[in-house]
mmCIF file with all atom_site columns, C-alpha atoms in Angstrom:
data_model
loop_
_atom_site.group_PDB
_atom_site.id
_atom_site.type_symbol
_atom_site.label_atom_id
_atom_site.label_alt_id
_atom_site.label_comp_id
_atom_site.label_asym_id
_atom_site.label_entity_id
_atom_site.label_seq_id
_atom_site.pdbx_PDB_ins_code
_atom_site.Cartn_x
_atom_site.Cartn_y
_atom_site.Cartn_z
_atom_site.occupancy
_atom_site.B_iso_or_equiv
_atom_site.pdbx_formal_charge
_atom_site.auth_seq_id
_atom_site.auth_comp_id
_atom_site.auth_asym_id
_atom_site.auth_atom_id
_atom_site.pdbx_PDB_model_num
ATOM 1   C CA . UNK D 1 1   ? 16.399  -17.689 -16.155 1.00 47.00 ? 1075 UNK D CA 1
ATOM 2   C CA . UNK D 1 2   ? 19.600  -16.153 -17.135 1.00 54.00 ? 1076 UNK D CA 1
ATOM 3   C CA . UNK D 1 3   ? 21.251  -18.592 -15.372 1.00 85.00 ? 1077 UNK D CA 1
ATOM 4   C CA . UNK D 1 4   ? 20.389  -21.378 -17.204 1.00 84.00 ? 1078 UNK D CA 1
ATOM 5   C CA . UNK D 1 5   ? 20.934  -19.301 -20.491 1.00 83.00 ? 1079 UNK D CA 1
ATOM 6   C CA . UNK D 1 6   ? 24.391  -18.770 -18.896 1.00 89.00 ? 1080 UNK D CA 1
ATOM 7   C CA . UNK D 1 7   ? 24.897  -22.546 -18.595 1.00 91.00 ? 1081 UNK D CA 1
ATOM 8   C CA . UNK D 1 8   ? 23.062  -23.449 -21.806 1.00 93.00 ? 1082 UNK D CA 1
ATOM 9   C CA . UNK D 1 9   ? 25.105  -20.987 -23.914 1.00 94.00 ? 1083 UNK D CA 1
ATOM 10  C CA . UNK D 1 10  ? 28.536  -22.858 -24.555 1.00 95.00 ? 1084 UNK D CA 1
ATOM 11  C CA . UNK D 1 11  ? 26.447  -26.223 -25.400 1.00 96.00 ? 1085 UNK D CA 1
ATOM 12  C CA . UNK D 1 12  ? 24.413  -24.251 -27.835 1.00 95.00 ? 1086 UNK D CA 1
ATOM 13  C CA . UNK D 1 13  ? 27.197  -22.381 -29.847 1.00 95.00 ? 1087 UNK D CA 1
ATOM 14  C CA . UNK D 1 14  ? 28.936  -25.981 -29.509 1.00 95.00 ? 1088 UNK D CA 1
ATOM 15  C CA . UNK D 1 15  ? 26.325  -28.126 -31.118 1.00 95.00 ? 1089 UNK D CA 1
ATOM 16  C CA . UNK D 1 16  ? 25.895  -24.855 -33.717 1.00 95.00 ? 1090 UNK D CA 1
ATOM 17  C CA . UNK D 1 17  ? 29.654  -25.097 -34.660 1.00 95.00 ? 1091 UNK D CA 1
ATOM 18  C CA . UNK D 1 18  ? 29.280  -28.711 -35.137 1.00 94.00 ? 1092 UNK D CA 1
ATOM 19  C CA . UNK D 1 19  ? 26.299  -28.584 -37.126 1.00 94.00 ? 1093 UNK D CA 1
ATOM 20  C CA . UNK D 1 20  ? 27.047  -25.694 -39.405 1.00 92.00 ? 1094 UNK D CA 1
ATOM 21  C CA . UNK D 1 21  ? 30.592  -27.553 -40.168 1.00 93.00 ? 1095 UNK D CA 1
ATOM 22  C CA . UNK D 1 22  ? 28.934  -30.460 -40.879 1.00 91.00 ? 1096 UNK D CA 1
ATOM 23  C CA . UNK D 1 23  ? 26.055  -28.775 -43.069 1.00 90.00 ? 1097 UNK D CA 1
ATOM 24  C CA . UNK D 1 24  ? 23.328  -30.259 -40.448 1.00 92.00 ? 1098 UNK D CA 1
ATOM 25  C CA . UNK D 1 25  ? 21.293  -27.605 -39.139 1.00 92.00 ? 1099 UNK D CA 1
ATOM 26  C CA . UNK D 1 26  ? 18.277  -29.346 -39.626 1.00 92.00 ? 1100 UNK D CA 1
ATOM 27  C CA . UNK D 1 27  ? 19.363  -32.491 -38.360 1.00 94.00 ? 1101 UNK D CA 1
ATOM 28  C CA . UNK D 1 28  ? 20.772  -30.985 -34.946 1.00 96.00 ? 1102 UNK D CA 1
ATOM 29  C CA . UNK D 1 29  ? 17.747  -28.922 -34.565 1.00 95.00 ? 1103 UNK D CA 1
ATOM 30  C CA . UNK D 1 30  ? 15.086  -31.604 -34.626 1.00 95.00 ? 1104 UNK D CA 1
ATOM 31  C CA . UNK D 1 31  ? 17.491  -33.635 -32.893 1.00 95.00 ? 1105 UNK D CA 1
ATOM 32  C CA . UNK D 1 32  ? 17.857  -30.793 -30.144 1.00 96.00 ? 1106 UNK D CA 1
ATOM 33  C CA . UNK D 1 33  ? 14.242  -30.258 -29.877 1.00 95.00 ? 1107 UNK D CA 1
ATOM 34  C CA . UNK D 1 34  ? 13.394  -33.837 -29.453 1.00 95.00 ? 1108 UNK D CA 1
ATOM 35  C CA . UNK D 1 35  ? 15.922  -34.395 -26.659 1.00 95.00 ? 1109 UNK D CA 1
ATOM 36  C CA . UNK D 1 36  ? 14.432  -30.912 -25.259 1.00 95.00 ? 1110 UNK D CA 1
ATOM 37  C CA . UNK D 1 37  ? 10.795  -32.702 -24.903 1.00 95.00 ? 1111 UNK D CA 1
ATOM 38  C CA . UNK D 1 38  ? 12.264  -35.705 -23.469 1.00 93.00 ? 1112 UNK D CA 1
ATOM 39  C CA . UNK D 1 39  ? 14.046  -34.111 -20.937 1.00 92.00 ? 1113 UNK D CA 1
ATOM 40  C CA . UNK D 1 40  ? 11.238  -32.475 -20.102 1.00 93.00 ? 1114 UNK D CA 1
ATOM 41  C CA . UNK D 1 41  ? 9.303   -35.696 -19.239 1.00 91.00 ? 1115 UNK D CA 1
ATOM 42  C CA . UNK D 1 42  ? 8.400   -36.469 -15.804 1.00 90.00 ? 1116 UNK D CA 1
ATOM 43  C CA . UNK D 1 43  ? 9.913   -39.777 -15.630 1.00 89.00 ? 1117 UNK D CA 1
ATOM 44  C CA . UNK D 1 44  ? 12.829  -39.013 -17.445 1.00 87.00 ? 1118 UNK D CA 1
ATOM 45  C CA . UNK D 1 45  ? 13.617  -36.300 -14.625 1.00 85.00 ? 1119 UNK D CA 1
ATOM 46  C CA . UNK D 1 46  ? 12.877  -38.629 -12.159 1.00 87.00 ? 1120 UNK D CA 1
ATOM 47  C CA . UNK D 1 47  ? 15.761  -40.548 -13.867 1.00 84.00 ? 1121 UNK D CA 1
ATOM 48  C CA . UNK D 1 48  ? 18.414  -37.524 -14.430 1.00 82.00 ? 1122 UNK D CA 1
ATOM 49  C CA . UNK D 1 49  ? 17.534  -37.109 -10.650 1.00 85.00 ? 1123 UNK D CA 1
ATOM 50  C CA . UNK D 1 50  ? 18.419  -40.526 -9.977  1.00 85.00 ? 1124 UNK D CA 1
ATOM 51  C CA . UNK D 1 51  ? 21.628  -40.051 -8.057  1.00 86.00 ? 1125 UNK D CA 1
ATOM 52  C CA . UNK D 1 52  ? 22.667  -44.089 -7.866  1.00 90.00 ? 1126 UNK D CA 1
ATOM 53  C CA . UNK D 1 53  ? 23.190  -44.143 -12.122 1.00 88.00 ? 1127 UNK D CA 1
ATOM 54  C CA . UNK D 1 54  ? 25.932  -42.914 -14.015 1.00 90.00 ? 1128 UNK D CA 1
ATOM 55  C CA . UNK D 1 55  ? 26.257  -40.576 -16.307 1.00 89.00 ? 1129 UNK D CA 1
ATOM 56  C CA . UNK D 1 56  ? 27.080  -43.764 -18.881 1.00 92.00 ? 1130 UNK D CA 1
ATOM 57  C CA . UNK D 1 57  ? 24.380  -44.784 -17.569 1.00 91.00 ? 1131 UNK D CA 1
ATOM 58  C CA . UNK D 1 58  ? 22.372  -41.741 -17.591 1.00 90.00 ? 1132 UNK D CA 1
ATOM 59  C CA . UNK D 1 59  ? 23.260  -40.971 -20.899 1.00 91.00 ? 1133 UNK D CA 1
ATOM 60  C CA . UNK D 1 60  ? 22.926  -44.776 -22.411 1.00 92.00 ? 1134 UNK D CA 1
ATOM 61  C CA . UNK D 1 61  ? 19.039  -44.352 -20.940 1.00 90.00 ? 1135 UNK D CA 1
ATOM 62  C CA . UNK D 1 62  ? 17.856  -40.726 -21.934 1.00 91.00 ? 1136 UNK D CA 1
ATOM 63  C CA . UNK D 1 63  ? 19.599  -41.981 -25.809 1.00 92.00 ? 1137 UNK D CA 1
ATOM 64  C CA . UNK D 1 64  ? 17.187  -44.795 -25.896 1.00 91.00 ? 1138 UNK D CA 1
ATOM 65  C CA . UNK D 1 65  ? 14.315  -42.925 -25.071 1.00 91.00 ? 1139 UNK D CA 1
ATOM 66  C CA . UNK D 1 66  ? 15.267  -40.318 -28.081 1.00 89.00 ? 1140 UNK D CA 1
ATOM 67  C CA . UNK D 1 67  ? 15.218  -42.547 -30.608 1.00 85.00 ? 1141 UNK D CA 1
ATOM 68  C CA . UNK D 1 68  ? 17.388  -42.449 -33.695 1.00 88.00 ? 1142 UNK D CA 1
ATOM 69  C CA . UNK D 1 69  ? 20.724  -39.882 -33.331 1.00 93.00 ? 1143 UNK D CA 1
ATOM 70  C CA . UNK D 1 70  ? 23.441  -39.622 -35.155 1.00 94.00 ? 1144 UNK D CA 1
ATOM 71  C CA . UNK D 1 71  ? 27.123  -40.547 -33.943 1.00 94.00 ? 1145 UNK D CA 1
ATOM 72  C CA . UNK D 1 72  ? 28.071  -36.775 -32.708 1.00 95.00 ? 1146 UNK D CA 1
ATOM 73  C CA . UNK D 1 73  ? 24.545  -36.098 -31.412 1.00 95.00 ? 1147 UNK D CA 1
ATOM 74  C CA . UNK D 1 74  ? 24.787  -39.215 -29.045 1.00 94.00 ? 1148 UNK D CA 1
ATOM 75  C CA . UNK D 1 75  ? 28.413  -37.828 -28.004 1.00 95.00 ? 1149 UNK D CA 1
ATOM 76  C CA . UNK D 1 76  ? 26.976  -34.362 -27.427 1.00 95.00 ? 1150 UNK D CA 1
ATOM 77  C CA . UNK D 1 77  ? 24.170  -36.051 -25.054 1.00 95.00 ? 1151 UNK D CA 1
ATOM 78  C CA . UNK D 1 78  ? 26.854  -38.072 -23.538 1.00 94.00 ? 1152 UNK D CA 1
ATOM 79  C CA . UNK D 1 79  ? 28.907  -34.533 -22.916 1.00 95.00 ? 1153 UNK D CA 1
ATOM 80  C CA . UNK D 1 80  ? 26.088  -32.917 -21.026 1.00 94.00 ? 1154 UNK D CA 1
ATOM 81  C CA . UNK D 1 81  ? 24.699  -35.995 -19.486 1.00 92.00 ? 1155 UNK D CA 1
ATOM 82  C CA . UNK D 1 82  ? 28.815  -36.279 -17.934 1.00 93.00 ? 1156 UNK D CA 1
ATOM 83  C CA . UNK D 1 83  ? 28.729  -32.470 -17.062 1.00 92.00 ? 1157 UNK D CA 1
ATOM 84  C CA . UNK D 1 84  ? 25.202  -33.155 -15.394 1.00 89.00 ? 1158 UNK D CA 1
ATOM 85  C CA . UNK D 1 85  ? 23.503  -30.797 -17.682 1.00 92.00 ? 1159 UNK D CA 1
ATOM 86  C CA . UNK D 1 86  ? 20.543  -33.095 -19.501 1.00 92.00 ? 1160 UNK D CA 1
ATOM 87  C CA . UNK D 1 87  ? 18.127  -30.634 -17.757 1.00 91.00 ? 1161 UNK D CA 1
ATOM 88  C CA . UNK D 1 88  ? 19.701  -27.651 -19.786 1.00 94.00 ? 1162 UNK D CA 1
ATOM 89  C CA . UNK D 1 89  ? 18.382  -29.098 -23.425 1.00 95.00 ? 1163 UNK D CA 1
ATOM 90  C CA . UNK D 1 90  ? 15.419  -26.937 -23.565 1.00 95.00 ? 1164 UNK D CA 1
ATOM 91  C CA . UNK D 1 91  ? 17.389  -23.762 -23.331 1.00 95.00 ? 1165 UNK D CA 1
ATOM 92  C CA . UNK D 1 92  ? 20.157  -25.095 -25.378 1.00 96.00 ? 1166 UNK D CA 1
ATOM 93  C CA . UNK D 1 93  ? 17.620  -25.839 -27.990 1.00 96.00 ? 1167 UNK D CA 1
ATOM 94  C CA . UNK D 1 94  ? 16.325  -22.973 -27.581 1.00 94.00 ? 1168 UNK D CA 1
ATOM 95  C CA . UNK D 1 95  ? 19.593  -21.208 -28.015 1.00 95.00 ? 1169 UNK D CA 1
ATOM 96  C CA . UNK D 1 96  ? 20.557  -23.538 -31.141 1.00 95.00 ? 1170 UNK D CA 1
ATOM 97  C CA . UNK D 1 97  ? 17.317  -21.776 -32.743 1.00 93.00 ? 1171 UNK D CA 1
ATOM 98  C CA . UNK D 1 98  ? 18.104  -18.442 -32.586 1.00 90.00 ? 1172 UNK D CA 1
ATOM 99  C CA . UNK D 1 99  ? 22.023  -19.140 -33.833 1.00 93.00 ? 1173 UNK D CA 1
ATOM 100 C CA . UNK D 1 100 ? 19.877  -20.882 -36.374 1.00 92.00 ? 1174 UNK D CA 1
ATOM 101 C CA . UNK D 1 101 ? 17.693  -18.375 -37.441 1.00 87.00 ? 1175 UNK D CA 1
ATOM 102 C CA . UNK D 1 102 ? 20.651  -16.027 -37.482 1.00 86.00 ? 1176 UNK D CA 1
ATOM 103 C CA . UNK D 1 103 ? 22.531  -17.891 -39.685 1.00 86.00 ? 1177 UNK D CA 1
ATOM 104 C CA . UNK D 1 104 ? 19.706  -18.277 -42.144 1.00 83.00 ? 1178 UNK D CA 1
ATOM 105 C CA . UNK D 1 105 ? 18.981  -14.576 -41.710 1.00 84.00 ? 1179 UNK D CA 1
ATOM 106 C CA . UNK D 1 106 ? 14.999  -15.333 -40.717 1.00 84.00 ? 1180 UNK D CA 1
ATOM 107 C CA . UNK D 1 107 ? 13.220  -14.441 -37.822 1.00 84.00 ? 1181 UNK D CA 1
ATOM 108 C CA . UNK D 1 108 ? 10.170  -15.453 -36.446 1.00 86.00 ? 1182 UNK D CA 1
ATOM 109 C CA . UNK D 1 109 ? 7.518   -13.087 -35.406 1.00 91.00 ? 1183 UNK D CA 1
ATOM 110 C CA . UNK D 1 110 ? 4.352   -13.416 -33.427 1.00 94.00 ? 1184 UNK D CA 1
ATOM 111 C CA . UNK D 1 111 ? 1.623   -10.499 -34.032 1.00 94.00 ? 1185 UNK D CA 1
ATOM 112 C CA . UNK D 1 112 ? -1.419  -10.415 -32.087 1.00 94.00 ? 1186 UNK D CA 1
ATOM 113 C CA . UNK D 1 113 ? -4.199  -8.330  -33.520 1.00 92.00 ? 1187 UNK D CA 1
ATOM 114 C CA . UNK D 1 114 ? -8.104  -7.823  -32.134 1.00 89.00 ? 1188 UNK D CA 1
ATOM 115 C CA . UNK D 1 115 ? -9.261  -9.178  -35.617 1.00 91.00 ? 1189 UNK D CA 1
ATOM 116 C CA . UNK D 1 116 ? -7.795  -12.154 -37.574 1.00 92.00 ? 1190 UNK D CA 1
ATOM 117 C CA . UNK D 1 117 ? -5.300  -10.614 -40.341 1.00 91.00 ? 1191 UNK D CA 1
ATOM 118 C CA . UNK D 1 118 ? -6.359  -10.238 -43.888 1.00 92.00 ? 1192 UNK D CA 1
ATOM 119 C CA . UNK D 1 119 ? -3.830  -12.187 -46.766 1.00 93.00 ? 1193 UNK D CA 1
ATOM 120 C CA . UNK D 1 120 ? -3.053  -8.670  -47.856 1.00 94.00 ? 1194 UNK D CA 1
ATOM 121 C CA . UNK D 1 121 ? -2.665  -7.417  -43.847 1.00 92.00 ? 1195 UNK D CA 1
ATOM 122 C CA . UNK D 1 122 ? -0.104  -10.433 -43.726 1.00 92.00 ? 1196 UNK D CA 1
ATOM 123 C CA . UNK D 1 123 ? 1.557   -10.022 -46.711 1.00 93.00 ? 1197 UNK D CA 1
ATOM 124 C CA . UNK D 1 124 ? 2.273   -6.669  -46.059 1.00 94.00 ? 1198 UNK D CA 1
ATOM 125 C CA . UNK D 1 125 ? 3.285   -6.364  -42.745 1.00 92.00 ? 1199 UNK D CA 1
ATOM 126 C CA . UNK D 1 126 ? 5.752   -9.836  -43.681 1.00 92.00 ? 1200 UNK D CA 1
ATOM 127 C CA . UNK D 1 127 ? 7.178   -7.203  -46.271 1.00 93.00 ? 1201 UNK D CA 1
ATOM 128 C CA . UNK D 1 128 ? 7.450   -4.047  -44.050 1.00 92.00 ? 1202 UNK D CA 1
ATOM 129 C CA . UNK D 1 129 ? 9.205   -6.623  -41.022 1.00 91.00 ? 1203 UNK D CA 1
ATOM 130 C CA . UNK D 1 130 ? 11.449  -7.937  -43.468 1.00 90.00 ? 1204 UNK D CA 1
ATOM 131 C CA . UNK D 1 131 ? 12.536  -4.612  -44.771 1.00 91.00 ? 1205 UNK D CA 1
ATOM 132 C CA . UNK D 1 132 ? 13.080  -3.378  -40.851 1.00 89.00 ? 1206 UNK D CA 1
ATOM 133 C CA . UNK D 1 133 ? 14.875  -5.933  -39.872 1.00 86.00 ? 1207 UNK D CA 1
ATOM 134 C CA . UNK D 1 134 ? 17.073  -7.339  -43.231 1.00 85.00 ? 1208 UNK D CA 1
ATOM 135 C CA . UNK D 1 135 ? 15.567  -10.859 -42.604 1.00 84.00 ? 1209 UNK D CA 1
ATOM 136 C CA . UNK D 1 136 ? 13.110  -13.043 -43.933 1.00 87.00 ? 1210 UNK D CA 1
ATOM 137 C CA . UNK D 1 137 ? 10.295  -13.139 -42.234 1.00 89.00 ? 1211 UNK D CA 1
ATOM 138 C CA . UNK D 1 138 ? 8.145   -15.986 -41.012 1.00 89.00 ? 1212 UNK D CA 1
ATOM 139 C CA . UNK D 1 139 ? 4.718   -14.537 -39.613 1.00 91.00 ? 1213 UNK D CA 1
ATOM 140 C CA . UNK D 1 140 ? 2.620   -16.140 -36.714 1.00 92.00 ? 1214 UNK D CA 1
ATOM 141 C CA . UNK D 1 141 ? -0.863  -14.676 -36.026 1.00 93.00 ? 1215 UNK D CA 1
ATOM 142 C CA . UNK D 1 142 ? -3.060  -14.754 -32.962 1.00 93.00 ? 1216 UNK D CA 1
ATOM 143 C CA . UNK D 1 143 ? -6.619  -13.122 -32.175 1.00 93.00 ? 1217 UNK D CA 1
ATOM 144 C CA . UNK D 1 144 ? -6.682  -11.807 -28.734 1.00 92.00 ? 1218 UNK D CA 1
ATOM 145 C CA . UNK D 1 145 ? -10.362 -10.159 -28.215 1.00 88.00 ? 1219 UNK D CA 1
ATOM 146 C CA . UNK D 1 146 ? -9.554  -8.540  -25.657 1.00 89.00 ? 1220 UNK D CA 1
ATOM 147 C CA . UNK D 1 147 ? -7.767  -5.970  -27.235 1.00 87.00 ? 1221 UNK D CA 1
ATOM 148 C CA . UNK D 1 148 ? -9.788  -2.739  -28.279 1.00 85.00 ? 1222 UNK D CA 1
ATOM 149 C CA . UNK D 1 149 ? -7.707  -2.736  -31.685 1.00 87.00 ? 1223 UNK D CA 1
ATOM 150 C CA . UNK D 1 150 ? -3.941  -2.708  -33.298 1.00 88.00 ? 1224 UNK D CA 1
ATOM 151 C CA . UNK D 1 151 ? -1.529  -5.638  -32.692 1.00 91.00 ? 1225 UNK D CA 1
ATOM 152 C CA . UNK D 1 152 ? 1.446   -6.308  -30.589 1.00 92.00 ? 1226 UNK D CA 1
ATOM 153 C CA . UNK D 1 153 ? 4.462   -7.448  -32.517 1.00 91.00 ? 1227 UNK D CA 1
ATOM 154 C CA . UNK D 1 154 ? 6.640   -9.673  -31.117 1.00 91.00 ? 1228 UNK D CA 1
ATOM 155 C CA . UNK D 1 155 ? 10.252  -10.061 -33.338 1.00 87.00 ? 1229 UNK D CA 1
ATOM 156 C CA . UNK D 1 156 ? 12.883  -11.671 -31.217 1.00 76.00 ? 1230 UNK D CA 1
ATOM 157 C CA . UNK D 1 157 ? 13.684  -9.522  -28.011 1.00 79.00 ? 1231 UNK D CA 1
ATOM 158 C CA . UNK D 1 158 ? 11.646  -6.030  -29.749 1.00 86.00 ? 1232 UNK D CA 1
ATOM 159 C CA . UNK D 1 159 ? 8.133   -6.001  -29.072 1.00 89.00 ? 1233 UNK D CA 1
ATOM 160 C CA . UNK D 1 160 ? 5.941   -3.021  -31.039 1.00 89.00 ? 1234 UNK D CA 1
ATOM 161 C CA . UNK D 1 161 ? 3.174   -2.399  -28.874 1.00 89.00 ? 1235 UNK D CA 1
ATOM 162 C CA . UNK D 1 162 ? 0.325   -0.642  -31.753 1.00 86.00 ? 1236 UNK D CA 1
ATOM 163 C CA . UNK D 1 163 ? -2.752  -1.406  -30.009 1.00 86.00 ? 1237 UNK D CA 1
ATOM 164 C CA . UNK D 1 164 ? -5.058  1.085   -28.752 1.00 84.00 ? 1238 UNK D CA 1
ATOM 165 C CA . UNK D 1 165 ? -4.525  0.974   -25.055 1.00 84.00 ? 1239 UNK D CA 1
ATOM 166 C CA . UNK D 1 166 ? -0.579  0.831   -25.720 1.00 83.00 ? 1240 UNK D CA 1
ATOM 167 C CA . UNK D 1 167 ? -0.996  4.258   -27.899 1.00 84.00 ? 1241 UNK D CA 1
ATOM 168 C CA . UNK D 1 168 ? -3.118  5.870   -24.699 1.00 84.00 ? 1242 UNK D CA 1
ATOM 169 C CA . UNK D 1 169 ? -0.953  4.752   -21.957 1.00 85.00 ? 1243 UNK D CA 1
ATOM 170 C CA . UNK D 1 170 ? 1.827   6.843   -24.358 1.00 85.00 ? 1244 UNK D CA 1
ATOM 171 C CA . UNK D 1 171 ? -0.349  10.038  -24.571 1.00 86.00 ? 1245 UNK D CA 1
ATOM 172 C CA . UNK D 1 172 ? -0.950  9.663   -21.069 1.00 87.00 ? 1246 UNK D CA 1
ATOM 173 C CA . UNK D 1 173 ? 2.514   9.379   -20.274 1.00 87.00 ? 1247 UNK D CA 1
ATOM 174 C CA . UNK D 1 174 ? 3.488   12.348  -22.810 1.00 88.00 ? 1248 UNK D CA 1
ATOM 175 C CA . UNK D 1 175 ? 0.783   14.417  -20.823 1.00 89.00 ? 1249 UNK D CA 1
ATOM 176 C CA . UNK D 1 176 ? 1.697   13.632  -17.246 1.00 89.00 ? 1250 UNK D CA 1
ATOM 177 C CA . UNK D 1 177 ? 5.380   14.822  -18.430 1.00 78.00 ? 1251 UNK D CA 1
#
Protein backbone atom coordinates (compact mmCIF):
# COMPACT_ATOMS: atom_id res chain seq x y z
CA UNK A 1 0.00 0.00 0.00
CA UNK A 2 2.65 2.51 0.50
CA UNK A 3 3.95 1.67 -2.56
CA UNK A 4 1.40 2.69 -4.63
CA UNK A 5 1.00 5.92 -2.44
CA UNK A 6 4.73 6.27 -3.30
CA UNK A 7 3.94 6.06 -7.03
CA UNK A 8 0.62 7.89 -6.84
CA UNK A 9 2.12 10.86 -4.94
CA UNK A 10 3.91 13.01 -7.74
CA UNK A 11 0.64 12.54 -10.08
CA UNK A 12 -1.47 13.75 -7.24
CA UNK A 13 0.47 16.97 -6.15
CA UNK A 14 0.76 17.35 -10.14
CA UNK A 15 -2.87 17.34 -11.06
CA UNK A 16 -3.30 19.56 -7.52
CA UNK A 17 -0.82 22.22 -8.87
CA UNK A 18 -2.62 22.26 -12.05
CA UNK A 19 -5.93 22.52 -10.68
CA UNK A 20 -5.39 25.02 -7.93
CA UNK A 21 -3.57 27.34 -10.74
CA UNK A 22 -6.27 26.98 -12.81
CA UNK A 23 -9.03 27.55 -9.99
CA UNK A 24 -10.50 23.85 -10.82
CA UNK A 25 -10.57 21.85 -7.84
CA UNK A 26 -13.84 20.69 -8.40
CA UNK A 27 -13.47 19.97 -11.86
CA UNK A 28 -10.18 17.78 -11.38
CA UNK A 29 -11.70 16.06 -8.49
CA UNK A 30 -14.81 14.66 -10.11
CA UNK A 31 -12.77 14.24 -13.03
CA UNK A 32 -10.15 12.18 -10.87
CA UNK A 33 -12.74 10.19 -9.20
CA UNK A 34 -14.49 9.22 -12.32
CA UNK A 35 -11.32 8.01 -14.05
CA UNK A 36 -10.61 6.24 -10.49
CA UNK A 37 -14.00 4.05 -11.00
CA UNK A 38 -13.20 3.37 -14.48
CA UNK A 39 -9.99 2.13 -13.92
CA UNK A 40 -11.27 0.11 -11.57
CA UNK A 41 -13.55 -1.76 -14.05
CA UNK A 42 -12.91 -5.23 -14.93
CA UNK A 43 -12.78 -4.81 -18.54
CA UNK A 44 -11.03 -1.76 -18.56
CA UNK A 45 -8.09 -3.67 -16.66
CA UNK A 46 -8.33 -6.30 -18.91
CA UNK A 47 -7.51 -3.49 -21.44
CA UNK A 48 -4.57 -1.54 -19.42
CA UNK A 49 -3.33 -5.23 -19.24
CA UNK A 50 -3.50 -5.56 -22.82
CA UNK A 51 0.16 -5.62 -23.69
CA UNK A 52 -0.34 -5.48 -27.83
CA UNK A 53 -1.97 -1.53 -27.49
CA UNK A 54 -0.24 1.53 -27.01
CA UNK A 55 -0.25 3.80 -24.63
CA UNK A 56 -1.95 6.28 -27.54
CA UNK A 57 -3.85 3.75 -27.77
CA UNK A 58 -4.40 2.94 -24.25
CA UNK A 59 -4.99 6.29 -23.39
CA UNK A 60 -7.33 7.24 -26.63
CA UNK A 61 -9.60 4.06 -25.14
CA UNK A 62 -9.74 4.53 -21.23
CA UNK A 63 -10.64 8.69 -22.47
CA UNK A 64 -13.62 7.43 -24.28
CA UNK A 65 -14.87 5.39 -21.69
CA UNK A 66 -14.62 8.61 -19.17
CA UNK A 67 -16.66 10.67 -20.90
CA UNK A 68 -16.35 14.42 -21.12
CA UNK A 69 -12.59 15.89 -19.88
CA UNK A 70 -11.19 18.83 -20.30
CA UNK A 71 -7.98 19.54 -22.55
CA UNK A 72 -5.29 19.13 -19.50
CA UNK A 73 -7.26 16.30 -17.87
CA UNK A 74 -7.04 14.21 -21.18
CA UNK A 75 -3.14 15.16 -21.23
CA UNK A 76 -2.79 14.13 -17.59
CA UNK A 77 -4.51 10.60 -18.55
CA UNK A 78 -2.34 10.51 -21.53
CA UNK A 79 0.86 11.16 -18.99
CA UNK A 80 0.07 8.21 -16.79
CA UNK A 81 -1.40 6.03 -19.41
CA UNK A 82 2.55 6.70 -21.25
CA UNK A 83 4.25 6.10 -17.78
CA UNK A 84 1.97 2.88 -17.47
CA UNK A 85 0.34 4.15 -14.40
CA UNK A 86 -3.72 4.15 -15.32
CA UNK A 87 -3.96 1.57 -12.45
CA UNK A 88 -2.61 4.26 -9.92
CA UNK A 89 -5.92 6.69 -10.35
CA UNK A 90 -7.60 5.47 -7.33
CA UNK A 91 -4.78 6.40 -5.05
CA UNK A 92 -4.01 9.48 -6.94
CA UNK A 93 -7.56 10.45 -6.45
CA UNK A 94 -7.39 9.61 -3.39
CA UNK A 95 -4.35 11.69 -2.77
CA UNK A 96 -5.89 14.76 -4.86
CA UNK A 97 -8.64 14.64 -1.92
CA UNK A 98 -6.75 15.07 0.91
CA UNK A 99 -4.45 18.05 -0.88
CA UNK A 100 -8.00 19.10 -1.45
CA UNK A 101 -9.38 19.08 1.75
CA UNK A 102 -6.19 20.70 2.97
CA UNK A 103 -6.40 23.44 0.90
CA UNK A 104 -9.98 24.16 1.80
CA UNK A 105 -9.04 23.62 5.44
CA UNK A 106 -12.04 20.76 5.92
CA UNK A 107 -11.77 17.41 6.96
CA UNK A 108 -13.92 14.66 6.85
CA UNK A 109 -14.72 12.57 9.80
CA UNK A 110 -16.43 9.27 10.28
CA UNK A 111 -17.88 8.60 13.99
CA UNK A 112 -19.37 5.42 14.83
CA UNK A 113 -21.55 5.40 17.89
CA UNK A 114 -23.85 2.30 19.47
CA UNK A 115 -26.92 4.68 19.05
CA UNK A 116 -27.73 6.94 16.05
CA UNK A 117 -26.50 10.66 17.02
CA UNK A 118 -28.92 13.23 18.20
CA UNK A 119 -28.95 16.88 15.92
CA UNK A 120 -27.60 18.39 19.09
CA UNK A 121 -24.93 15.17 19.60
CA UNK A 122 -23.88 16.17 15.92
CA UNK A 123 -23.83 19.60 16.14
CA UNK A 124 -21.76 19.57 18.95
CA UNK A 125 -19.25 17.20 18.46
CA UNK A 126 -18.94 19.05 14.52
CA UNK A 127 -18.10 22.14 16.85
CA UNK A 128 -15.71 20.51 19.41
CA UNK A 129 -13.76 18.62 16.02
CA UNK A 130 -13.59 21.78 14.37
CA UNK A 131 -12.16 23.62 17.29
CA UNK A 132 -9.41 20.55 17.74
CA UNK A 133 -8.41 20.45 14.63
CA UNK A 134 -8.74 24.38 13.03
CA UNK A 135 -10.90 22.91 10.16
CA UNK A 136 -14.28 22.74 9.12
CA UNK A 137 -15.77 19.87 9.74
CA UNK A 138 -17.92 17.60 7.63
CA UNK A 139 -19.49 14.77 9.94
CA UNK A 140 -20.36 11.13 8.75
CA UNK A 141 -22.31 8.89 11.18
CA UNK A 142 -22.64 5.14 11.43
CA UNK A 143 -24.55 2.79 14.04
CA UNK A 144 -22.49 -0.16 14.83
CA UNK A 145 -24.61 -2.34 17.52
CA UNK A 146 -22.17 -4.08 18.43
CA UNK A 147 -20.58 -1.69 20.44
CA UNK A 148 -21.56 -1.62 24.27
CA UNK A 149 -21.51 2.37 24.03
CA UNK A 150 -19.25 5.63 23.02
CA UNK A 151 -18.05 6.14 19.40
CA UNK A 152 -14.90 5.75 17.51
CA UNK A 153 -13.80 8.85 15.70
CA UNK A 154 -12.16 8.59 12.71
CA UNK A 155 -10.46 12.28 11.44
CA UNK A 156 -7.90 11.66 8.79
CA UNK A 157 -4.96 9.38 10.10
CA UNK A 158 -6.20 10.07 14.27
CA UNK A 159 -8.69 7.74 15.37
CA UNK A 160 -10.33 8.53 19.15
CA UNK A 161 -11.30 5.31 20.36
CA UNK A 162 -14.35 6.50 23.33
CA UNK A 163 -16.26 3.43 23.41
CA UNK A 164 -16.63 1.33 26.33
CA UNK A 165 -14.47 -1.62 25.56
CA UNK A 166 -11.67 0.89 24.20
CA UNK A 167 -11.83 2.76 27.83
CA UNK A 168 -11.44 -0.98 29.62
CA UNK A 169 -8.78 -2.35 27.49
CA UNK A 170 -6.96 1.21 28.84
CA UNK A 171 -7.68 0.49 32.57
CA UNK A 172 -6.62 -2.87 31.96
CA UNK A 173 -3.55 -1.86 30.44
CA UNK A 174 -2.93 0.97 33.22
CA UNK A 175 -3.42 -1.98 35.79
CA UNK A 176 -1.26 -4.67 34.28
CA UNK A 177 1.56 -1.76 34.32
Amino acid sequence: MAELSTLARPYAKAAFAHAQQASDLNGWSQALATAAVVSQNEKVGELLDNPQLTSEVRAEKFLSVCGDFNPSQQNFIKLLAENHRLPLLPEISELFEDLKAQAEATLEVEVISARPLSDEQSQRLTQALSKKFAREVHLHSAVDENLLGGAIIRAGDTVIDGTVRGRLAKLAEAMNS
